[in-house]
XYZ file of C-alpha atoms in Angstrom:
565
model
C 67.630 -38.436 84.778
C 70.705 -41.131 84.374
C 74.666 -39.013 84.069
C 77.991 -39.659 82.171
C 80.167 -40.150 84.326
C 83.080 -37.940 84.686
C 86.199 -37.917 82.470
C 89.168 -38.604 83.961
C 91.028 -35.575 85.453
C 94.728 -36.419 84.015
C 92.723 -36.565 80.334
C 93.357 -32.743 78.874
C 89.452 -31.651 77.991
C 89.211 -31.346 74.595
C 88.858 -27.011 73.148
C 86.529 -26.992 71.117
C 87.352 -24.259 68.981
C 85.746 -23.287 65.602
C 88.709 -25.167 63.598
C 88.327 -28.542 65.872
C 84.326 -27.778 65.321
C 85.275 -27.975 61.747
C 87.685 -30.744 61.342
C 84.817 -33.188 63.019
C 81.974 -31.670 60.634
C 83.792 -32.372 58.507
C 84.095 -36.327 59.491
C 80.841 -36.467 59.380
C 79.643 -35.474 56.830
C 82.135 -38.249 55.223
C 81.041 -41.310 56.935
C 77.010 -40.030 56.267
C 78.172 -39.651 52.365
C 79.216 -43.259 52.911
C 75.853 -44.388 54.389
C 73.395 -42.357 51.866
C 75.216 -42.267 48.766
C 74.406 -46.296 48.940
C 71.785 -47.106 48.805
C 70.807 -44.846 46.285
C 73.484 -46.263 43.827
C 73.024 -49.683 45.092
C 68.499 -49.196 45.049
C 70.089 -48.342 40.990
C 71.570 -51.909 40.698
C 69.212 -54.069 42.515
C 67.418 -55.480 39.076
C 70.733 -55.994 37.259
C 71.620 -58.001 40.769
C 68.454 -59.568 41.463
C 69.337 -61.111 37.201
C 72.934 -62.018 37.400
C 72.743 -64.220 41.415
C 68.807 -65.874 40.288
C 67.702 -64.110 43.390
C 63.769 -62.241 42.091
C 62.411 -64.440 45.005
C 64.567 -63.541 47.448
C 65.082 -60.105 46.653
C 62.766 -58.938 49.023
C 65.270 -59.817 51.740
C 68.230 -57.714 49.683
C 66.297 -54.829 51.598
C 64.492 -56.147 54.418
C 67.510 -57.218 56.161
C 69.430 -54.015 55.839
C 66.094 -52.160 56.967
C 66.314 -54.682 59.591
C 69.565 -54.349 60.529
C 69.440 -50.661 60.542
C 66.677 -49.906 62.792
C 68.492 -52.403 66.081
C 71.363 -50.317 65.124
C 70.440 -47.238 65.823
C 69.882 -47.333 69.845
C 71.985 -49.489 70.226
C 74.879 -47.153 68.748
C 73.230 -43.909 70.653
C 73.311 -45.285 74.363
C 76.334 -47.370 73.780
C 77.858 -43.857 72.841
C 76.255 -42.165 75.521
C 77.999 -44.737 78.413
C 81.573 -45.000 76.678
C 81.924 -42.073 74.044
C 81.317 -42.312 70.121
C 84.756 -42.093 68.836
C 85.148 -46.608 68.911
C 81.635 -47.174 67.752
C 82.243 -44.341 64.415
C 85.315 -45.877 63.776
C 83.353 -49.208 64.442
C 80.229 -48.160 61.835
C 82.566 -47.196 59.339
C 84.484 -50.158 59.247
C 81.771 -52.789 59.514
C 79.900 -51.019 56.574
C 83.431 -51.143 54.686
C 83.789 -54.673 55.053
C 80.561 -55.156 54.371
C 80.304 -53.427 50.501
C 83.843 -55.644 50.088
C 81.551 -58.903 51.360
C 78.998 -57.671 48.793
C 80.907 -57.225 45.899
C 81.711 -60.955 46.393
C 78.514 -62.172 46.911
C 77.969 -65.336 44.377
C 74.525 -65.662 46.412
C 71.757 -64.093 47.397
C 71.949 -65.421 50.621
C 75.317 -64.201 51.081
C 74.650 -60.712 49.865
C 71.612 -60.500 52.277
C 73.985 -61.440 54.791
C 76.441 -59.081 53.843
C 73.736 -56.140 53.313
C 72.897 -56.621 56.985
C 76.026 -56.222 58.368
C 75.746 -53.008 56.080
C 72.547 -51.753 57.944
C 73.965 -52.517 61.289
C 76.737 -49.851 60.000
C 75.263 -47.158 58.665
C 72.902 -46.747 61.580
C 75.825 -46.217 63.823
C 76.770 -43.685 60.504
C 73.002 -42.065 61.234
C 72.752 -41.900 64.897
C 76.010 -41.017 66.044
C 76.578 -38.884 63.291
C 73.657 -36.603 64.469
C 74.753 -36.736 68.467
C 78.450 -35.848 67.775
C 77.075 -32.280 66.210
C 74.710 -32.142 69.467
C 77.826 -32.899 71.600
C 80.380 -29.961 69.610
C 78.173 -27.268 68.897
C 74.964 -25.554 71.491
C 71.330 -25.871 69.915
C 71.345 -22.334 69.467
C 73.787 -23.207 66.611
C 73.041 -26.404 65.742
C 70.711 -25.376 62.558
C 73.168 -24.558 60.353
C 75.007 -27.802 61.033
C 72.389 -30.078 60.775
C 71.731 -28.464 57.719
C 73.972 -29.290 55.739
C 74.291 -32.952 57.179
C 69.848 -32.979 55.990
C 70.746 -31.697 52.582
C 73.593 -34.281 52.070
C 71.133 -37.102 50.708
C 69.698 -35.002 48.860
C 72.975 -34.430 46.728
C 73.651 -38.209 46.821
C 69.834 -38.776 45.997
C 70.840 -37.384 42.492
C 74.287 -38.327 42.670
C 73.367 -42.922 43.911
C 71.273 -43.607 40.987
C 73.296 -41.590 37.718
C 76.543 -43.282 39.465
C 74.414 -46.913 39.599
C 73.735 -46.413 36.621
C 76.564 -45.672 35.031
C 78.329 -48.834 36.996
C 76.222 -51.379 36.416
C 76.294 -50.381 32.460
C 80.565 -49.901 32.232
C 81.990 -51.747 34.928
C 80.066 -53.871 36.054
C 76.979 -54.450 39.080
C 79.655 -55.664 41.838
C 81.185 -52.164 41.657
C 78.007 -50.918 42.885
C 79.469 -51.761 46.161
C 83.583 -51.526 45.880
C 82.693 -47.835 45.532
C 82.669 -47.521 48.717
C 86.003 -49.009 50.066
C 87.424 -46.228 48.917
C 85.572 -43.535 50.373
C 84.906 -45.881 53.482
C 88.848 -45.492 54.181
C 89.013 -42.376 53.207
C 86.203 -41.885 55.881
C 88.081 -44.067 58.032
C 91.032 -42.255 58.549
C 89.404 -38.099 58.646
C 88.411 -39.901 61.641
C 90.231 -41.355 63.255
C 92.057 -38.063 62.895
C 89.672 -35.362 63.207
C 87.499 -37.074 65.896
C 89.192 -36.329 69.061
C 86.501 -37.720 71.435
C 86.108 -38.122 74.747
C 85.726 -41.652 75.478
C 84.612 -43.200 79.480
C 84.052 -45.970 81.052
C 80.681 -47.111 82.182
C 80.385 -48.768 85.677
C 76.601 -49.584 84.635
C 74.836 -53.419 83.381
C 74.241 -53.230 79.720
C 70.183 -53.951 79.247
C 71.425 -57.277 76.998
C 67.828 -58.741 77.854
C 65.883 -54.839 76.328
C 68.888 -55.796 73.514
C 67.653 -58.648 72.636
C 63.640 -57.787 73.553
C 63.472 -55.218 71.505
C 65.653 -57.071 68.583
C 63.300 -60.185 68.557
C 60.520 -57.516 68.351
C 61.691 -55.526 65.854
C 62.354 -57.774 63.741
C 58.950 -58.876 64.164
C 57.374 -55.976 63.314
C 59.930 -55.403 60.282
C 58.878 -58.984 59.107
C 54.865 -58.889 59.631
C 54.540 -56.090 57.492
C 57.161 -56.794 55.216
C 55.170 -60.121 54.777
C 53.874 -59.739 51.579
C 56.868 -59.524 49.072
C 58.744 -62.374 52.042
C 55.884 -64.814 51.598
C 54.711 -66.940 48.435
C 51.245 -67.039 49.265
C 50.897 -63.236 50.804
C 49.059 -62.690 53.779
C 46.611 -66.054 55.149
C 46.298 -65.433 58.145
C 45.306 -68.735 58.650
C 49.691 -69.604 58.396
C 50.380 -71.093 61.651
C 53.914 -69.161 60.596
C 52.901 -65.972 60.245
C 50.611 -66.022 63.474
C 53.491 -67.454 65.148
C 55.268 -64.353 64.617
C 52.589 -62.127 65.515
C 52.425 -64.215 68.632
C 56.141 -63.845 69.193
C 56.389 -59.665 68.389
C 53.467 -59.378 70.754
C 55.285 -61.324 73.956
C 58.710 -59.439 72.394
C 57.049 -56.373 73.417
C 55.684 -57.403 76.097
C 58.899 -57.812 77.752
C 61.216 -55.566 76.054
C 58.645 -52.792 78.172
C 59.406 -55.531 81.112
C 63.086 -55.079 80.845
C 63.332 -51.104 80.312
C 61.372 -50.753 83.861
C 63.524 -52.603 86.221
C 67.005 -52.225 84.216
C 69.638 -50.103 85.524
C 70.929 -48.954 82.397
C 68.131 -49.363 79.577
C 68.497 -49.251 76.251
C 65.845 -46.852 75.234
C 64.586 -45.209 79.144
C 60.584 -44.880 79.292
C 60.586 -42.304 81.735
C 62.148 -39.997 78.300
C 58.054 -40.237 77.521
C 57.818 -38.060 79.835
C 59.059 -34.914 78.533
C 56.516 -34.013 76.232
C 59.033 -32.720 73.784
C 60.363 -36.479 73.635
C 56.793 -38.066 72.772
C 55.080 -35.368 70.239
C 58.915 -35.352 67.818
C 58.180 -38.992 67.844
C 55.340 -39.364 67.070
C 55.814 -37.309 64.403
C 58.801 -39.603 62.722
C 56.751 -42.159 63.387
C 53.665 -40.514 61.599
C 55.546 -38.953 59.197
C 57.688 -41.754 58.472
C 54.495 -44.363 57.553
C 53.622 -40.668 55.279
C 55.576 -39.814 53.735
C 58.881 -42.493 53.199
C 55.381 -45.128 51.432
C 54.648 -41.639 49.216
C 58.648 -41.714 48.282
C 58.988 -45.802 47.750
C 55.857 -46.051 45.145
C 56.976 -42.729 43.070
C 59.939 -44.080 40.785
C 57.593 -47.657 39.862
C 55.083 -44.863 38.318
C 57.978 -42.680 35.964
C 59.303 -45.597 35.002
C 55.811 -47.309 33.891
C 54.467 -43.857 32.844
C 57.651 -42.620 30.958
C 59.171 -45.745 29.786
C 62.358 -43.941 31.543
C 65.071 -46.384 32.326
C 66.152 -46.283 36.084
C 69.214 -44.076 36.173
C 65.669 -41.868 34.156
C 63.712 -41.894 37.157
C 66.544 -40.620 39.375
C 67.477 -37.817 37.416
C 63.204 -37.272 37.015
C 62.520 -37.162 41.154
C 65.645 -34.525 41.575
C 62.181 -31.975 42.274
C 61.802 -32.865 45.946
C 65.879 -33.641 46.148
C 65.404 -29.869 45.540
C 63.335 -29.079 47.503
C 64.642 -30.596 50.623
C 67.785 -29.161 50.712
C 67.012 -26.010 49.758
C 64.470 -25.897 53.100
C 66.463 -28.231 55.391
C 69.647 -25.073 54.872
C 67.076 -22.614 54.556
C 65.973 -22.958 58.061
C 68.864 -25.186 59.674
C 70.791 -20.915 59.171
C 66.566 -19.688 59.777
C 66.634 -20.990 63.416
C 69.976 -20.434 63.942
C 70.043 -17.058 63.454
C 66.294 -16.545 65.183
C 66.352 -19.077 67.826
C 62.894 -20.583 66.839
C 61.664 -23.555 65.556
C 58.275 -24.396 65.675
C 56.744 -22.691 63.255
C 58.844 -24.707 60.629
C 57.802 -28.540 61.284
C 54.504 -27.009 61.745
C 54.457 -25.118 58.225
C 56.556 -28.327 56.982
C 53.266 -30.561 57.778
C 50.739 -28.505 55.756
C 53.403 -28.571 53.010
C 53.721 -32.112 52.806
C 49.139 -32.504 53.538
C 49.234 -29.804 50.794
C 52.030 -31.953 47.957
C 49.772 -35.681 49.251
C 46.621 -34.261 48.663
C 48.102 -32.250 44.694
C 49.770 -36.705 43.877
C 45.682 -37.841 44.337
C 45.013 -35.792 41.006
C 48.188 -38.051 38.806
C 47.153 -39.364 36.147
C 48.082 -41.057 32.743
C 48.414 -37.951 30.612
C 50.351 -35.374 34.115
C 53.149 -33.468 32.260
C 56.391 -33.406 33.702
C 56.662 -29.915 34.901
C 53.770 -31.249 37.323
C 54.739 -33.605 38.141
C 58.052 -32.103 39.076
C 56.130 -29.431 41.302
C 53.682 -32.174 43.076
C 57.315 -34.127 44.313
C 59.281 -30.358 45.307
C 56.037 -30.152 47.082
C 56.779 -32.981 48.946
C 60.890 -32.768 49.142
C 59.847 -28.627 50.292
C 57.777 -30.285 53.116
C 60.451 -32.457 54.244
C 63.126 -31.016 55.157
C 61.962 -27.678 56.943
C 60.566 -31.083 59.510
C 63.558 -34.101 59.508
C 66.605 -32.125 60.642
C 64.158 -29.351 63.025
C 62.088 -32.632 65.021
C 65.745 -34.033 66.283
C 67.065 -30.455 67.013
C 64.278 -30.465 69.472
C 64.917 -33.050 70.773
C 67.887 -32.633 71.269
C 67.086 -29.372 74.010
C 64.543 -31.454 75.355
C 66.850 -33.964 77.183
C 69.739 -34.099 79.671
C 73.076 -34.475 77.988
C 74.191 -37.226 78.778
C 71.319 -38.387 77.294
C 71.499 -37.216 74.008
C 72.783 -40.169 72.047
C 69.654 -42.533 73.505
C 66.874 -39.847 72.273
C 68.717 -38.833 69.281
C 68.801 -42.825 68.117
C 64.627 -43.426 69.979
C 63.204 -40.812 67.990
C 65.142 -42.522 64.317
C 64.322 -45.480 66.077
C 60.915 -45.038 65.749
C 60.882 -43.193 62.242
C 62.681 -46.093 60.886
C 59.744 -48.477 62.163
C 57.345 -46.666 61.091
C 58.903 -46.364 57.051
C 59.586 -49.751 57.971
C 55.330 -50.597 58.704
C 53.851 -47.866 55.428
C 55.952 -48.293 53.132
C 54.074 -52.069 53.602
C 51.345 -50.783 54.417
C 50.703 -48.841 51.198
C 52.883 -51.078 49.005
C 49.733 -54.257 49.721
C 47.047 -50.753 48.888
C 49.547 -50.247 45.679
C 49.518 -54.011 43.886
C 46.207 -54.670 45.302
C 44.979 -51.458 42.925
C 47.113 -52.282 40.253
C 46.287 -56.370 39.902
C 42.958 -55.553 39.524
C 43.631 -52.618 37.572
C 45.710 -54.395 35.023
C 43.132 -57.376 34.822
C 40.721 -54.858 33.427
C 43.116 -53.810 30.578
C 44.517 -56.957 29.772
C 41.050 -58.867 29.137
C 40.022 -57.007 26.298
C 43.711 -57.900 24.617
C 43.746 -61.798 24.615
C 46.509 -61.414 22.349
C 49.235 -59.731 24.613
C 49.165 -63.051 26.392
C 48.428 -64.940 30.108
C 49.689 -63.600 32.985
C 51.143 -60.363 31.180
C 50.693 -58.237 33.349
C 53.017 -59.696 35.845
C 55.842 -59.286 33.589
C 55.662 -55.826 32.621
C 58.331 -54.094 32.522
C 59.160 -49.785 31.958
C 60.793 -51.749 28.381
C 58.008 -53.900 27.440
C 54.946 -51.024 28.285
C 56.941 -48.704 25.906
C 56.971 -50.903 23.322
C 53.232 -52.119 24.179
C 50.542 -50.202 20.871
C 47.413 -47.858 21.641
C 45.422 -47.894 22.981
C 47.257 -50.350 25.653
C 50.011 -48.301 26.347
C 47.344 -45.347 27.376
C 45.276 -48.178 29.396
C 48.545 -49.243 31.898
C 50.006 -46.319 32.128
C 46.504 -44.980 33.306
C 45.830 -48.435 35.125
C 49.366 -47.358 37.423
C 47.869 -43.569 37.940
C 44.546 -45.035 38.887
C 45.998 -47.242 41.082
C 49.179 -44.876 42.988
C 46.552 -41.609 43.323
C 43.519 -42.382 45.161
C 46.110 -44.421 47.622
C 47.749 -40.953 48.794
C 44.725 -40.185 50.165
C 45.339 -43.162 52.975
C 48.140 -41.311 53.377
C 46.524 -37.497 53.985
C 45.183 -38.682 57.659
C 48.939 -39.489 58.384
C 50.260 -36.266 57.786
C 47.708 -34.177 59.455
C 47.998 -36.382 62.484
C 51.628 -34.656 62.748
C 50.682 -31.319 61.740
C 48.429 -31.643 64.905
C 51.161 -32.775 67.001
C 53.462 -29.975 66.361
C 50.882 -27.621 67.204
C 51.516 -28.530 70.726
C 55.591 -28.994 70.137
C 56.823 -27.267 73.362
C 58.984 -24.555 72.536
C 62.286 -24.473 75.337
C 64.999 -21.374 74.660
C 67.766 -23.182 73.031
C 70.861 -23.687 74.928
C 73.545 -21.804 74.116
C 76.208 -25.036 75.500
C 77.309 -27.565 73.427
C 76.588 -31.271 75.095
C 80.089 -31.544 75.455
C 80.947 -29.075 77.464
C 77.288 -29.170 80.052
C 79.507 -32.787 80.020
C 82.044 -31.399 81.443
C 84.219 -33.148 79.029
C 85.034 -30.084 76.971
C 85.425 -26.251 77.169
C 84.408 -23.689 75.113
C 86.480 -21.974 72.141
C 87.834 -18.998 74.763
C 87.789 -16.487 71.997
C 83.817 -16.919 71.707
C 83.644 -16.923 75.112
C 85.629 -13.290 75.209
C 83.596 -12.096 72.053
C 79.995 -12.862 74.435
C 81.390 -11.494 77.660
C 82.103 -7.886 75.586
C 78.897 -7.830 73.435
C 77.229 -8.234 77.043
C 79.031 -6.276 78.299
C 78.058 -3.354 75.463
C 74.468 -4.440 75.551
C 74.932 -3.566 79.304
C 76.200 -0.795 78.013
C 74.204 1.135 76.438
C 71.044 0.297 78.950
C 73.017 2.119 81.274
C 73.476 4.949 79.046
C 68.986 5.584 78.338
C 68.013 8.447 79.766
C 65.903 8.053 82.855
C 62.221 8.540 81.689
C 62.951 5.284 79.062
C 64.761 2.831 81.604
C 61.535 1.233 82.840
C 60.367 0.010 79.752
C 64.017 -0.548 77.965
C 64.446 -2.901 81.251
C 61.317 -4.109 79.905
C 61.870 -4.690 76.890
C 64.717 -6.865 78.034
C 63.173 -8.937 80.095
C 60.336 -10.276 77.656
C 63.018 -10.463 74.859
C 61.649 -13.767 72.705
C 65.568 -15.813 73.436
C 64.834 -15.393 76.824
C 61.004 -17.022 76.796
C 60.560 -20.924 77.303
C 57.111 -20.860 75.520
C 54.647 -23.736 75.924
């Protein structure tokens, strides 16, 4: 395995006291909140932005540019953080995100907005990956769950707050403030990180894997563009289109070039030998299928809510609250439970089973489904999601060399992001195809509505339709969406089966920086642990002779001392 360069002897080692850990954790929370809040605020303001900038035809690029930049940036931040330290890449990520927010708020055309959203994605991808990696640097795997749980719950908080704030800003000061609000938050996050994020930096003599970076970027761009072609190209998927065929050929060639480059590189961007690690491979595949399945469902549910209830974007965001409550509840509870018990395998198994139940339940969705039942459906999805997302990251970090924490974390997230892109595109295509057929039948019996009315529907228009046309449109959306979930159930079940084979390795009690010789553990914590060991030894020495063998045997078989397979 590759090894991180040793810190320079003249640099003092970081002492990981509890105060230091909480300060760094606070900086990570502020930065993650910045990134996750932006995504939900902007999605709320997007219809207004598109209308003002006259960019309906290019709306898909605003989302695609951000997703693409996040996906490409993840492996770069992961590798560079391992090679050079994570402090400066983290500050760069905050800076990029904040500057891009200012630029996006001043955009006077869709082209300019798309460009700034891409820069925002480069910053957002770094904040996501480096936050997870830094937690692994400063907190042992045996205690990491209680920190990663709140990080996961932060996404739930932002998902609830974002639509409300985005709606208020759009209807009040204007949509540009949906971006400009990030500036004070970004400056505060940068200041906190500057003073609190005291992490070592170092130099690496190994050459940068430029061939791997370029081929990865080209391959990722191709995959995202191909899966988003339906929304980007005027004619949709036309397999006689030379542009589409050329893009497919270029993507296949780039994937092949990437594999060759990684086999030859001295310091590969994503070392292919990681896939020989069973934990890494299984957790990465779980992330891939979960991204394809779960994120696809999440992408279409708000649209159904708006059309079926007549709710605006802000209100539909609130109606998704049960899912976020489920995520927050189970991610925090499972995080603390893993930290207390040292066991993690049961949580992704249970989580994926719960997600599968939620998916099957959603296949019963109908136009007259009550909001209470719908809330229970999406709460089930969220509860399952919260049991999986953070635990699989913990598992992969615990299974790799401390010098490759960032690389393994970023690779795991990268494949989940690619899976989400592919899954959302395919699911949207299936849903749109069924919806077009259903709406065509509904409006065929209403010639007075006007030709092509189904293509111009908005939630307000649907709410204003007379009966039975209104019920027909709502049923058309439900009938198009509900059966589509059957396509996602097998993906989730594949993840469930994979989780059954997830190796269980004893959680390390050494933080990443300590293992690499870049920090020392809190002396008070070391003393407390030694005292506890001494007390246990004293208790064993007092056991009567007749039961000593049993006591020793029990200690040898303690769950925390076993590596399960």
